[in-house]
CSV table of C-alpha atoms (C1' of nucleotides) in Angstrom, one decimal:
chain,number,residue,atom,x,y,z
A,1,MET,CA,-4.3,-7.7,-8.8
A,2,PRO,CA,-4.4,-4.6,-6.7
A,3,GLU,CA,-5.5,-5.6,-3.2
A,4,LEU,CA,-3.5,-4.7,-0.1
A,5,PRO,CA,-0.5,-7.0,-0.8
A,6,GLU,CA,-0.1,-5.9,-4.4
A,7,VAL,CA,-0.4,-2.2,-3.4
A,8,GLU,CA,2.2,-2.8,-0.6
A,9,THR,CA,4.5,-4.4,-3.2
A,10,TYR,CA,4.0,-1.4,-5.5
A,11,ARG,CA,4.7,1.0,-2.7
A,12,ARG,CA,8.0,-0.8,-1.9
A,13,PHE,CA,8.9,-0.6,-5.6
A,14,ILE,CA,8.2,3.2,-5.7
A,15,ASN,CA,10.2,3.5,-2.5
A,16,GLU,CA,13.2,1.9,-4.3
A,17,VAL,CA,12.8,3.7,-7.6
A,18,ALA,CA,11.5,7.2,-6.8
A,19,VAL,CA,12.1,8.4,-3.2
A,20,GLY,CA,14.6,11.1,-2.9
A,21,GLN,CA,14.1,12.2,-6.5
A,22,THR,CA,12.4,15.2,-7.9
A,23,ILE,CA,9.6,15.0,-10.4
A,24,THR,CA,10.8,16.8,-13.5
A,25,GLY,CA,7.9,16.1,-15.8
A,26,LEU,CA,4.4,14.7,-16.0
A,27,GLU,CA,3.1,12.8,-19.0
A,28,VAL,CA,-0.6,12.2,-19.3
A,29,ARG,CA,-1.4,9.7,-22.0
A,30,ASP,CA,-5.0,9.1,-20.9
A,31,ALA,CA,-6.6,11.7,-18.6
A,32,HIS,CA,-9.4,9.3,-17.8
A,33,VAL,CA,-7.5,8.0,-14.8
A,34,LEU,CA,-7.1,11.5,-13.4
A,35,ALA,CA,-9.5,12.5,-10.6
A,36,VAL,CA,-8.0,16.0,-10.6
A,37,PRO,CA,-7.6,18.3,-13.6
A,38,GLU,CA,-4.4,17.7,-15.4
A,39,ASP,CA,-3.1,21.3,-15.0
A,40,GLU,CA,-3.7,21.1,-11.3
A,41,LEU,CA,-1.9,17.9,-11.0
A,42,ARG,CA,1.1,19.2,-13.0
A,43,VAL,CA,1.4,22.3,-10.9
A,44,ALA,CA,1.2,20.2,-7.8
A,45,VAL,CA,3.8,17.7,-8.6
A,46,VAL,CA,6.4,19.0,-11.1
A,47,GLY,CA,9.4,20.4,-9.2
A,48,ARG,CA,8.4,18.5,-6.1
A,49,THR,CA,10.7,16.0,-4.5
A,50,ILE,CA,9.3,12.6,-3.4
A,51,THR,CA,10.2,12.3,0.3
A,52,GLY,CA,8.6,9.0,1.2
A,53,THR,CA,5.7,6.6,0.5
A,54,GLY,CA,2.7,5.4,2.5
A,55,ARG,CA,-0.2,3.1,2.1
A,56,LEU,CA,-3.8,2.8,3.5
A,57,GLY,CA,-5.7,-0.2,2.4
A,58,LYS,CA,-5.5,-0.3,-1.4
A,59,ASN,CA,-4.3,3.3,-1.7
A,60,CYS,CA,-0.7,4.2,-2.2
A,61,PHE,CA,0.7,7.6,-1.2
A,62,LEU,CA,3.7,9.4,-2.6
A,63,GLU,CA,4.7,12.1,0.0
A,64,LEU,CA,5.8,15.3,-1.6
A,65,ASP,CA,8.2,17.8,-0.1
A,66,ASN,CA,5.5,20.4,0.5
A,67,GLY,CA,3.6,17.9,2.7
A,68,ARG,CA,0.9,17.1,0.2
A,69,LEU,CA,0.3,13.6,-1.1
A,70,LEU,CA,-0.1,12.1,-4.6
A,71,VAL,CA,-2.6,9.3,-4.1
A,72,LEU,CA,-2.7,6.3,-6.4
A,73,HIS,CA,-5.6,3.8,-6.5
A,74,PHE,CA,-5.2,1.0,-8.9
A,75,GLY,CA,-8.8,-0.1,-9.5
A,76,MET,CA,-9.1,-3.6,-10.8
A,77,THR,CA,-6.2,-3.8,-13.2
A,78,GLY,CA,-3.7,-1.2,-12.2
A,79,ASP,CA,0.0,-1.7,-11.9
A,80,ILE,CA,3.2,0.3,-11.4
A,81,GLY,CA,6.3,0.2,-13.6
A,82,ALA,CA,9.3,2.1,-14.7
A,83,PHE,CA,10.9,2.8,-18.1
A,84,ARG,CA,13.7,4.8,-19.5
A,85,ASP,CA,12.6,5.9,-23.0
A,86,ALA,CA,9.2,6.6,-24.2
A,87,PRO,CA,9.2,3.6,-26.7
A,88,ASP,CA,9.9,1.3,-23.8
A,89,ALA,CA,6.9,2.4,-21.8
A,90,PRO,CA,4.8,-0.6,-20.6
A,91,ARG,CA,1.7,-1.3,-22.6
A,92,PHE,CA,-1.3,0.6,-21.1
A,93,THR,CA,0.8,3.2,-19.4
A,94,ARG,CA,-1.7,6.0,-18.7
A,95,VAL,CA,0.4,8.5,-16.8
A,96,ALA,CA,4.1,8.8,-16.3
A,97,TRP,CA,6.3,10.9,-14.0
A,98,GLN,CA,9.8,11.8,-15.1
A,99,LEU,CA,12.3,11.5,-12.3
A,100,SER,CA,15.3,13.7,-12.0
A,101,ASP,CA,18.3,11.6,-11.0
A,102,SER,CA,17.9,8.1,-12.5
A,103,GLY,CA,16.6,9.0,-16.0
A,104,LEU,CA,13.7,6.7,-15.2
A,105,ASN,CA,10.0,7.4,-15.6
A,106,LEU,CA,7.5,6.0,-13.1
A,107,ALA,CA,4.5,4.5,-14.9
A,108,PHE,CA,0.9,4.2,-13.8
A,109,ILE,CA,-0.3,1.3,-15.9
A,110,ASP,CA,-4.0,0.4,-16.1
A,111,PRO,CA,-5.6,-1.4,-19.0
A,112,ARG,CA,-9.2,-1.1,-17.7
A,113,LYS,CA,-8.9,2.4,-16.4
A,114,PHE,CA,-10.7,2.0,-13.2
A,115,GLY,CA,-7.7,3.3,-11.3
A,116,ARG,CA,-7.5,6.9,-10.2
A,117,ILE,CA,-4.8,9.5,-9.4
A,118,ARG,CA,-5.6,12.1,-6.8
A,119,LEU,CA,-4.1,14.7,-4.6
A,120,ALA,CA,-4.6,14.9,-0.8
A,121,GLU,CA,-3.5,17.3,2.0
A,122,SER,CA,-2.7,14.4,4.3
A,123,ALA,CA,-3.4,10.7,4.8
A,124,GLU,CA,-5.9,11.6,7.6
A,125,ALA,CA,-7.8,14.0,5.3
A,126,TYR,CA,-7.9,11.4,2.5
A,127,GLN,CA,-9.1,8.7,4.9
A,128,LYS,CA,-11.9,10.9,6.1
A,129,ALA,CA,-12.9,12.1,2.7
A,130,LYS,CA,-13.0,8.5,1.3
A,131,LYS,CA,-14.6,7.1,4.5
A,132,LEU,CA,-11.9,4.5,4.9
A,133,GLY,CA,-11.7,2.3,8.0
A,134,PRO,CA,-8.5,1.2,9.6
A,135,ASP,CA,-6.0,-0.6,7.4
A,136,ALA,CA,-6.6,-4.3,7.4
A,137,LEU,CA,-3.1,-4.9,8.9
A,138,GLN,CA,-3.8,-2.5,11.7
A,139,ILE,CA,-7.3,-3.3,12.8
A,140,THR,CA,-7.4,-5.1,16.2
A,141,ALA,CA,-9.4,-8.2,16.9
A,142,ALA,CA,-11.5,-6.3,19.4
A,143,GLU,CA,-12.3,-3.6,16.8
A,144,LEU,CA,-13.1,-6.2,14.2
A,145,HIS,CA,-15.5,-8.0,16.5
A,146,GLN,CA,-17.2,-4.8,17.6
A,147,LYS,CA,-17.7,-3.7,14.0
A,148,LEU,CA,-19.0,-7.0,12.8
A,149,SER,CA,-21.2,-7.7,15.7
A,150,ARG,CA,-23.3,-4.6,15.0
A,151,ARG,CA,-24.3,-5.7,11.5
A,152,ARG,CA,-26.9,-8.2,10.3
A,153,VAL,CA,-25.2,-8.6,6.9
A,154,PHE,CA,-23.2,-11.4,5.3
A,155,VAL,CA,-19.7,-11.4,6.6
A,156,LYS,CA,-18.1,-11.4,3.1
A,157,PRO,CA,-19.6,-8.1,1.9
A,158,LEU,CA,-18.7,-6.7,5.3
A,159,LEU,CA,-15.1,-7.6,5.0
A,160,LEU,CA,-15.1,-6.1,1.5
A,161,ASP,CA,-16.5,-2.8,2.8
A,162,GLN,CA,-13.5,-0.4,2.9
A,163,SER,CA,-15.2,1.7,5.5
A,164,LEU,CA,-15.1,-1.2,8.0
A,165,THR,CA,-11.5,-2.1,7.3
A,166,ALA,CA,-9.4,-1.1,4.3
A,167,GLY,CA,-7.5,-3.3,2.0
A,168,LEU,CA,-9.4,-6.6,1.6
A,169,GLY,CA,-10.5,-7.5,-1.8
A,170,ASN,CA,-12.4,-10.4,-3.4
A,171,TRP,CA,-9.9,-13.2,-3.4
A,172,ILE,CA,-8.4,-12.2,0.0
A,173,VAL,CA,-11.7,-12.3,1.7
A,174,ASP,CA,-12.3,-15.8,0.3
A,175,GLU,CA,-8.9,-16.9,1.5
A,176,VAL,CA,-9.4,-15.4,4.9
A,177,LEU,CA,-12.8,-17.0,5.4
A,178,PHE,CA,-11.4,-20.3,4.3
A,179,GLN,CA,-8.5,-20.1,6.7
A,180,ALA,CA,-10.8,-19.1,9.5
A,181,LYS,CA,-13.3,-21.8,8.5
A,182,ILE,CA,-16.2,-19.4,8.3
A,183,HIS,CA,-18.9,-19.5,5.6
A,184,PRO,CA,-19.2,-16.2,3.6
A,185,GLU,CA,-22.9,-16.0,4.3
A,186,ARG,CA,-22.7,-16.1,8.0
A,187,LEU,CA,-24.1,-12.8,9.4
A,188,GLY,CA,-21.7,-10.4,11.0
A,189,ASN,CA,-23.7,-10.4,14.3
A,190,SER,CA,-23.8,-14.2,14.5
A,191,LEU,CA,-20.0,-14.6,14.8
A,192,SER,CA,-18.7,-15.6,18.2
A,193,LEU,CA,-15.7,-13.9,19.8
A,194,THR,CA,-13.7,-17.0,19.0
A,195,GLU,CA,-14.7,-16.9,15.4
A,196,THR,CA,-13.9,-13.2,15.1
A,197,ASN,CA,-10.5,-13.9,16.6
A,198,ALA,CA,-9.9,-16.6,14.1
A,199,LEU,CA,-10.9,-14.1,11.4
A,200,HIS,CA,-8.5,-11.6,12.7
A,201,ALA,CA,-5.7,-14.1,12.8
A,202,ALA,CA,-6.5,-15.2,9.2
A,203,ILE,CA,-6.4,-11.7,7.9
A,204,GLN,CA,-2.9,-11.3,9.4
A,205,LEU,CA,-1.8,-14.6,8.0
A,206,VAL,CA,-3.1,-14.1,4.5
A,207,LEU,CA,-1.9,-10.5,4.1
A,208,LYS,CA,1.6,-11.2,5.6
A,209,THR,CA,2.0,-14.3,3.5
A,210,ALA,CA,0.9,-12.5,0.3
A,211,ILE,CA,3.2,-9.6,1.0
A,212,ARG,CA,6.1,-11.9,1.7
A,213,HIS,CA,5.6,-13.5,-1.7
A,214,GLU,CA,5.2,-10.1,-3.3
A,215,ALA,CA,1.6,-11.1,-4.2
A,216,ASN,CA,2.8,-13.8,-6.6
A,217,TYR,CA,-0.1,-16.2,-6.1
A,218,ARG,CA,1.7,-19.2,-7.5
A,219,ASN,CA,4.2,-19.2,-4.7
A,220,PHE,CA,1.6,-19.2,-1.9
A,221,PRO,CA,1.5,-22.2,0.4
A,222,ALA,CA,-0.4,-25.3,-0.8
A,223,SER,CA,-2.7,-24.8,2.2
A,224,PHE,CA,-4.2,-21.7,0.5
A,225,LEU,CA,-7.5,-21.8,-1.3
A,226,ILE,CA,-6.3,-19.4,-4.0
A,227,HIS,CA,-5.0,-22.3,-6.0
A,228,ALA,CA,-8.5,-23.4,-6.6
A,229,ARG,CA,-9.5,-20.2,-8.4
A,230,GLU,CA,-9.9,-20.8,-12.1
A,231,TRP,CA,-7.3,-18.3,-13.2
A,232,ASP,CA,-4.6,-20.0,-11.2
A,233,ASP,CA,-3.2,-22.6,-13.6
A,234,SER,CA,-0.5,-23.7,-11.3
A,235,ALA,CA,-2.0,-27.2,-11.0
A,236,THR,CA,-0.6,-29.8,-13.2
A,237,PRO,CA,-2.1,-29.4,-16.7
A,238,GLY,CA,-4.6,-32.1,-17.6
A,239,THR,CA,-5.7,-32.6,-14.0
A,240,ASP,CA,-8.2,-30.8,-11.9
A,241,ALA,CA,-6.4,-31.4,-8.6
A,242,HIS,CA,-6.5,-27.8,-7.9
A,243,THR,CA,-10.3,-27.9,-7.7
A,244,PHE,CA,-10.2,-29.8,-4.4
A,245,CYS,CA,-9.9,-28.5,-0.9
A,246,PRO,CA,-6.3,-28.3,0.4
A,247,ARG,CA,-7.4,-30.0,3.6
A,248,HIS,CA,-9.8,-32.5,2.1
A,249,PRO,CA,-8.4,-34.0,-1.1
A,250,LYS,CA,-11.8,-35.5,-2.0
A,251,VAL,CA,-14.0,-32.4,-1.3
A,252,LYS,CA,-14.5,-30.2,-4.3
A,253,ILE,CA,-14.3,-26.5,-3.9
A,254,GLU,CA,-17.7,-24.8,-4.6
A,255,LYS,CA,-18.2,-21.6,-6.6
A,256,PHE,CA,-21.2,-19.3,-6.2
A,257,TYR,CA,-22.0,-15.6,-6.0
A,258,VAL,CA,-22.3,-13.6,-2.8
A,259,GLY,CA,-23.2,-9.9,-3.2
A,260,GLY,CA,-22.6,-10.3,-6.9
A,261,ARG,CA,-19.0,-11.4,-6.4
A,262,ALA,CA,-17.5,-14.8,-7.4
A,263,THR,CA,-17.0,-16.8,-4.2
A,264,TYR,CA,-15.1,-20.0,-3.5
A,265,ILE,CA,-15.5,-22.2,-0.4
A,266,CYS,CA,-14.8,-25.6,0.9
A,267,PRO,CA,-18.2,-26.9,2.0
A,268,ARG,CA,-16.6,-29.2,4.6
A,269,CYS,CA,-14.4,-26.5,6.2
A,270,GLN,CA,-17.0,-23.7,6.0
A,271,PRO,CA,-20.4,-25.0,6.9
A,272,ALA,CA,-23.4,-23.0,5.7
A,273,PRO,CA,-25.3,-21.1,8.4
A,274,ALA,CA,-28.5,-22.8,9.6
A,275,GLY,CA,-31.8,-21.5,8.3
B,1,DA,C1',-19.1,-14.1,-30.2
B,2,DC,C1',-19.8,-14.5,-25.6
B,3,DC,C1',-18.7,-14.4,-20.9
B,4,DC,C1',-15.9,-13.3,-17.1
B,5,DA,C1',-13.0,-10.2,-14.3
B,6,DT,C1',-8.8,-8.4,-8.6
B,7,DG,C1',-12.8,-2.3,-7.4
B,8,DT,C1',-15.8,1.6,-6.4
B,9,DT,C1',-19.9,4.0,-6.5
B,10,DC,C1',-24.5,5.0,-7.6
B,11,DT,C1',-29.4,3.7,-8.2
B,12,DT,C1',-33.3,1.0,-7.3
B,13,DT,C1',-36.1,-1.8,-4.5
B,14,DG,C1',-37.8,-3.6,-0.4
C,1,DT,C1',-31.9,4.3,7.9
C,2,DC,C1',-30.7,-0.2,6.6
C,3,DA,C1',-30.0,-3.9,3.5
C,4,DA,C1',-29.7,-6.4,-1.0
C,5,DA,C1',-29.4,-6.5,-5.8
C,6,DG,C1',-28.1,-4.6,-10.1
C,7,DA,C1',-25.9,-1.6,-13.0
C,8,DA,C1',-22.4,1.3,-14.6
C,9,DC,C1',-17.7,2.3,-15.6
C,10,DA,C1',-13.7,0.5,-19.8
C,11,DT,C1',-11.3,-3.0,-21.6
C,12,DG,C1',-8.6,-7.3,-22.2
C,13,DG,C1',-8.4,-12.1,-22.2
C,14,DG,C1',-10.1,-16.9,-22.4
DNA sequence: ACCCATGTTCTTTG
DNA sequence: TCAAAGAACATGGG
Protein backbone atom coordinates (compact mmCIF):
# COMPACT_ATOMS: atom_id res chain seq x y z
CA MET A 1 0.00 0.00 0.00
CA PRO A 2 2.50 2.62 1.00
CA GLU A 3 3.00 4.97 -1.89
CA LEU A 4 2.60 8.72 -1.47
CA PRO A 5 -1.20 8.76 -0.88
CA GLU A 6 -1.05 6.02 1.73
CA VAL A 7 1.83 7.68 3.52
CA GLU A 8 -0.03 10.99 3.46
CA THR A 9 -3.03 9.20 4.97
CA TYR A 10 -0.83 7.67 7.66
CA ARG A 11 0.66 11.09 8.36
CA ARG A 12 -2.78 12.59 8.90
CA PHE A 13 -3.64 9.71 11.23
CA ILE A 14 -0.49 10.31 13.27
CA ASN A 15 -1.29 14.00 13.32
CA GLU A 16 -4.68 13.23 14.88
CA VAL A 17 -3.50 10.58 17.31
CA ALA A 18 -0.06 11.64 18.43
CA VAL A 19 0.79 15.30 17.92
CA GLY A 20 1.07 17.18 21.17
CA GLN A 21 1.73 14.05 23.16
CA THR A 22 4.93 12.92 24.77
CA ILE A 23 6.44 9.55 23.98
CA THR A 24 6.61 7.72 27.30
CA GLY A 25 7.81 4.36 26.09
CA LEU A 26 9.24 2.46 23.15
CA GLU A 27 8.48 -1.20 22.51
CA VAL A 28 10.58 -3.01 19.93
CA ARG A 29 9.01 -6.33 19.02
CA ASP A 30 11.24 -6.92 16.01
CA ALA A 31 14.44 -4.92 15.69
CA HIS A 32 14.72 -5.85 12.03
CA VAL A 33 12.83 -2.72 11.02
CA LEU A 34 15.20 -0.45 12.94
CA ALA A 35 17.88 1.29 10.91
CA VAL A 36 19.35 2.75 14.11
CA PRO A 37 20.40 0.81 17.20
CA GLU A 38 17.51 0.29 19.57
CA ASP A 39 19.24 2.03 22.47
CA GLU A 40 19.97 5.05 20.35
CA LEU A 41 16.37 5.23 19.22
CA ARG A 42 15.11 4.92 22.80
CA VAL A 43 17.35 7.70 24.05
CA ALA A 44 16.31 9.88 21.12
CA VAL A 45 12.55 9.55 21.46
CA VAL A 46 11.51 8.65 25.00
CA GLY A 47 10.58 11.82 26.86
CA ARG A 48 10.27 13.81 23.65
CA THR A 49 7.05 15.50 22.66
CA ILE A 50 5.75 15.10 19.10
CA THR A 51 5.30 18.64 17.83
CA GLY A 52 4.17 17.94 14.28
CA THR A 53 4.35 15.70 11.26
CA GLY A 54 5.72 15.94 7.76
CA ARG A 55 6.13 13.91 4.64
CA LEU A 56 8.51 13.69 1.70
CA GLY A 57 7.57 11.20 -0.96
CA LYS A 58 6.95 7.90 0.78
CA ASN A 59 8.69 9.00 3.98
CA CYS A 60 6.74 10.13 7.03
CA PHE A 61 8.32 12.46 9.60
CA LEU A 62 7.42 12.82 13.26
CA GLU A 63 8.88 16.11 14.46
CA LEU A 64 10.25 16.00 17.99
CA ASP A 65 10.53 18.88 20.41
CA ASN A 66 14.31 18.92 20.15
CA GLY A 67 14.13 19.58 16.43
CA ARG A 68 15.07 16.08 15.35
CA LEU A 69 12.88 13.78 13.27
CA LEU A 70 11.68 10.23 13.64
CA VAL A 71 11.46 8.97 10.06
CA LEU A 72 9.15 6.14 9.03
CA HIS A 73 9.43 4.37 5.70
CA PHE A 74 6.82 1.70 5.15
CA GLY A 75 8.49 -0.53 2.59
CA MET A 76 6.02 -2.64 0.64
CA THR A 77 3.64 -3.72 3.35
CA GLY A 78 3.95 -1.19 6.14
CA ASP A 79 1.00 0.38 7.91
CA ILE A 80 0.30 2.54 10.92
CA GLY A 81 -2.14 1.82 13.72
CA ALA A 82 -3.00 2.49 17.33
CA PHE A 83 -3.93 0.26 20.24
CA ARG A 84 -4.67 0.60 23.93
CA ASP A 85 -3.49 -2.61 25.54
CA ALA A 86 -0.75 -4.96 24.43
CA PRO A 87 -3.10 -7.84 23.60
CA ASP A 88 -4.94 -5.53 21.21
CA ALA A 89 -1.85 -4.67 19.21
CA PRO A 90 -2.48 -5.20 15.49
CA ARG A 91 -0.99 -8.34 13.98
CA PHE A 92 2.54 -7.69 12.69
CA THR A 93 3.15 -4.72 14.97
CA ARG A 94 6.95 -4.48 14.94
CA VAL A 95 7.48 -1.32 16.99
CA ALA A 96 5.16 0.69 19.22
CA TRP A 97 5.42 4.08 20.89
CA GLN A 98 3.54 4.70 24.09
CA LEU A 99 1.83 8.10 24.22
CA SER A 100 1.43 10.11 27.37
CA ASP A 101 -2.07 11.55 27.34
CA SER A 102 -4.40 9.21 25.49
CA GLY A 103 -3.22 5.88 26.82
CA LEU A 104 -2.76 4.84 23.23
CA ASN A 105 0.23 3.23 21.59
CA LEU A 106 1.20 4.13 18.06
CA ALA A 107 2.03 0.97 16.10
CA PHE A 108 4.42 0.48 13.20
CA ILE A 109 2.92 -2.54 11.43
CA ASP A 110 4.86 -4.37 8.74
CA PRO A 111 4.35 -8.05 7.86
CA ARG A 112 7.14 -8.22 5.34
CA LYS A 113 9.59 -6.10 7.27
CA PHE A 114 10.93 -4.04 4.39
CA GLY A 115 9.99 -0.88 6.26
CA ARG A 116 12.58 1.10 8.22
CA ILE A 117 12.62 3.45 11.18
CA ARG A 118 15.34 6.07 11.29
CA LEU A 119 16.37 9.32 12.91
CA ALA A 120 17.26 12.50 11.06
CA GLU A 121 18.48 15.95 12.00
CA SER A 122 16.16 17.65 9.52
CA ALA A 123 14.04 16.94 6.48
CA GLU A 124 16.67 18.61 4.32
CA ALA A 125 19.46 16.45 5.74
CA TYR A 126 17.40 13.32 5.23
CA GLN A 127 16.50 14.28 1.67
CA LYS A 128 20.13 14.80 0.86
CA ALA A 129 21.34 11.65 2.56
CA LYS A 130 18.76 9.50 0.78
CA LYS A 131 19.18 11.39 -2.50
CA LEU A 132 15.48 12.11 -2.77
CA GLY A 133 14.15 14.41 -5.46
CA PRO A 134 11.32 16.89 -4.97
CA ASP A 135 8.04 15.47 -3.68
CA ALA A 136 5.77 14.33 -6.50
CA LEU A 137 3.10 16.83 -5.42
CA GLN A 138 5.62 19.67 -5.45
CA ILE A 139 7.59 19.12 -8.63
CA THR A 140 6.75 21.61 -11.38
CA ALA A 141 5.96 20.72 -14.98
CA ALA A 142 9.09 22.52 -16.13
CA GLU A 143 11.27 20.64 -13.65
CA LEU A 144 9.73 17.33 -14.69
CA HIS A 145 10.32 18.03 -18.36
CA GLN A 146 13.89 19.08 -17.73
CA LYS A 147 14.67 15.93 -15.75
CA LEU A 148 12.99 13.54 -18.19
CA SER A 149 14.42 15.16 -21.29
CA ARG A 150 17.98 14.40 -20.24
CA ARG A 151 17.45 10.64 -19.96
CA ARG A 152 17.39 7.98 -22.62
CA VAL A 153 15.52 5.55 -20.36
CA PHE A 154 11.99 4.17 -20.29
CA VAL A 155 9.67 6.70 -18.69
CA LYS A 156 8.21 4.19 -16.21
CA PRO A 157 11.46 3.43 -14.37
CA LEU A 158 12.27 7.13 -14.49
CA LEU A 159 9.05 8.01 -12.68
CA LEU A 160 9.73 5.27 -10.13
CA ASP A 161 13.19 6.73 -9.45
CA GLN A 162 12.89 8.50 -6.10
CA SER A 163 15.83 10.74 -6.90
CA LEU A 164 13.95 12.21 -9.87
CA THR A 165 10.75 12.82 -7.93
CA ALA A 166 9.74 11.22 -4.64
CA GLY A 167 6.52 9.39 -3.90
CA LEU A 168 5.45 7.54 -7.04
CA GLY A 169 5.21 3.76 -6.84
CA ASN A 170 4.28 0.98 -9.18
CA TRP A 171 0.52 1.28 -9.47
CA ILE A 172 0.55 5.07 -9.41
CA VAL A 173 2.98 5.26 -12.29
CA ASP A 174 0.77 2.94 -14.33
CA GLU A 175 -2.24 5.09 -13.48
CA VAL A 176 -0.42 8.31 -14.31
CA LEU A 177 0.81 6.97 -17.66
CA PHE A 178 -2.68 5.75 -18.50
CA GLN A 179 -4.26 9.09 -17.62
CA ALA A 180 -1.59 10.91 -19.65
CA LYS A 181 -1.93 8.39 -22.52
CA ILE A 182 1.77 7.62 -22.60
CA HIS A 183 3.30 4.17 -23.08
CA PRO A 184 5.62 3.13 -20.21
CA GLU A 185 8.39 2.26 -22.67
CA ARG A 186 8.59 5.69 -24.22
CA LEU A 187 12.06 7.13 -23.62
CA GLY A 188 12.30 10.11 -21.31
CA ASN A 189 14.01 12.26 -23.92
CA SER A 190 11.37 11.44 -26.55
CA LEU A 191 8.54 13.13 -24.67
CA SER A 192 7.29 16.42 -26.03
CA LEU A 193 6.59 19.39 -23.82
CA THR A 194 2.88 18.73 -24.35
CA GLU A 195 3.29 15.14 -23.18
CA THR A 196 5.34 16.12 -20.16
CA ASN A 197 2.68 18.64 -19.23
CA ALA A 198 0.05 15.91 -19.51
CA LEU A 199 2.21 13.72 -17.29
CA HIS A 200 2.49 16.45 -14.71
CA ALA A 201 -1.26 17.03 -14.73
CA ALA A 202 -1.86 13.28 -14.40
CA ILE A 203 0.47 13.07 -11.40
CA GLN A 204 -1.49 15.81 -9.68
CA LEU A 205 -4.84 14.23 -10.58
CA VAL A 206 -3.94 10.72 -9.47
CA LEU A 207 -2.26 11.74 -6.22
CA LYS A 208 -4.96 14.19 -5.19
CA THR A 209 -7.72 11.74 -6.05
CA ALA A 210 -6.04 8.96 -4.11
CA ILE A 211 -5.47 11.18 -1.08
CA ARG A 212 -9.08 12.38 -1.18
CA HIS A 213 -10.19 8.76 -0.96
CA GLU A 214 -7.60 8.00 1.71
CA ALA A 215 -6.01 5.59 -0.74
CA ASN A 216 -9.02 3.25 -0.73
CA TYR A 217 -8.70 2.00 -4.27
CA ARG A 218 -12.21 0.69 -4.54
CA ASN A 219 -13.59 4.20 -4.24
CA PHE A 220 -11.51 5.62 -7.06
CA PRO A 221 -13.35 6.90 -10.14
CA ALA A 222 -14.38 4.36 -12.76
CA SER A 223 -12.11 6.22 -15.18
CA PHE A 224 -9.07 4.87 -13.31
CA LEU A 225 -7.02 1.97 -14.61
CA ILE A 226 -6.42 0.64 -11.12
CA HIS A 227 -9.62 -1.35 -11.27
CA ALA A 228 -8.01 -3.53 -13.91
CA ARG A 229 -5.28 -4.72 -11.58
CA GLU A 230 -5.76 -8.31 -10.56
CA TRP A 231 -5.87 -7.65 -6.84
CA ASP A 232 -8.79 -5.28 -7.22
CA ASP A 233 -11.85 -7.50 -6.99
CA SER A 234 -14.32 -4.63 -7.07
CA ALA A 235 -15.69 -5.82 -10.40
CA THR A 236 -18.79 -7.91 -10.34
CA PRO A 237 -17.87 -11.45 -9.38
CA GLY A 238 -18.11 -13.87 -12.23
CA THR A 239 -17.36 -11.26 -14.86
CA ASP A 240 -14.11 -9.91 -16.17
CA ALA A 241 -15.46 -6.46 -16.95
CA HIS A 242 -12.64 -4.96 -14.97
CA THR A 243 -10.07 -6.27 -17.43
CA PHE A 244 -11.21 -3.78 -20.06
CA CYS A 245 -10.10 -0.20 -20.58
CA PRO A 246 -12.33 2.36 -18.86
CA ARG A 247 -12.37 4.36 -22.09
CA HIS A 248 -12.65 1.44 -24.53
CA PRO A 249 -15.05 -1.20 -23.25
CA LYS A 250 -13.87 -3.66 -25.89
CA VAL A 251 -10.13 -3.19 -25.50
CA LYS A 252 -8.46 -5.51 -23.00
CA ILE A 253 -5.90 -4.17 -20.61
CA GLU A 254 -2.48 -5.72 -21.23
CA LYS A 255 -0.06 -6.86 -18.57
CA PHE A 256 3.67 -7.16 -19.07
CA TYR A 257 6.88 -6.33 -17.24
CA VAL A 258 8.90 -3.13 -17.48
CA GLY A 259 12.09 -2.93 -15.49
CA GLY A 260 11.02 -6.09 -13.70
CA ARG A 261 7.78 -4.52 -12.48
CA ALA A 262 4.28 -5.66 -13.37
CA THR A 263 2.84 -3.07 -15.75
CA TYR A 264 -0.70 -2.54 -17.02
CA ILE A 265 -1.66 -0.46 -20.05
CA CYS A 266 -4.45 0.13 -22.51
CA PRO A 267 -2.88 -0.57 -25.92
CA ARG A 268 -5.34 1.82 -27.56
CA CYS A 269 -4.78 4.77 -25.23
CA GLN A 270 -1.04 4.21 -24.86
CA PRO A 271 0.51 3.39 -28.23
CA ALA A 272 3.90 1.69 -28.16
CA PRO A 273 6.85 3.77 -29.33
CA ALA A 274 7.93 3.17 -32.91
CA GLY A 275 11.01 1.03 -33.44
C1' DA B 1 3.40 -26.36 -3.57
C1' DC B 2 4.10 -22.65 -6.39
C1' DC B 3 3.89 -18.01 -7.76
C1' DC B 4 3.17 -13.23 -6.98
C1' DA B 5 3.63 -8.90 -4.50
C1' DT B 6 2.64 -1.78 -3.27
C1' DG B 7 9.92 -0.75 -2.26
C1' DT B 8 14.86 -0.11 -1.98
C1' DT B 9 19.48 -1.20 -2.85
C1' DC B 10 23.22 -3.71 -4.52
C1' DT B 11 25.55 -6.49 -8.06
C1' DT B 12 26.42 -7.90 -12.58
C1' DT B 13 26.75 -7.21 -17.36
C1' DG B 14 27.08 -4.62 -21.45
C1' DT C 1 29.54 6.97 -16.44
C1' DC C 2 25.37 5.17 -18.04
C1' DA C 3 21.82 1.81 -18.64
C1' DA C 4 19.40 -2.71 -18.08
C1' DA C 5 18.56 -6.86 -15.84
C1' DG C 6 18.56 -9.68 -11.87
C1' DA C 7 18.86 -10.66 -7.21
C1' DA C 8 18.35 -9.99 -2.47
C1' DC C 9 15.67 -8.79 1.45
C1' DA C 10 11.18 -11.47 4.57
C1' DT C 11 6.83 -12.93 4.51
C1' DG C 12 1.80 -13.46 3.63
C1' DG C 13 -1.78 -14.61 0.62
C1' DG C 14 -4.01 -16.60 -3.51
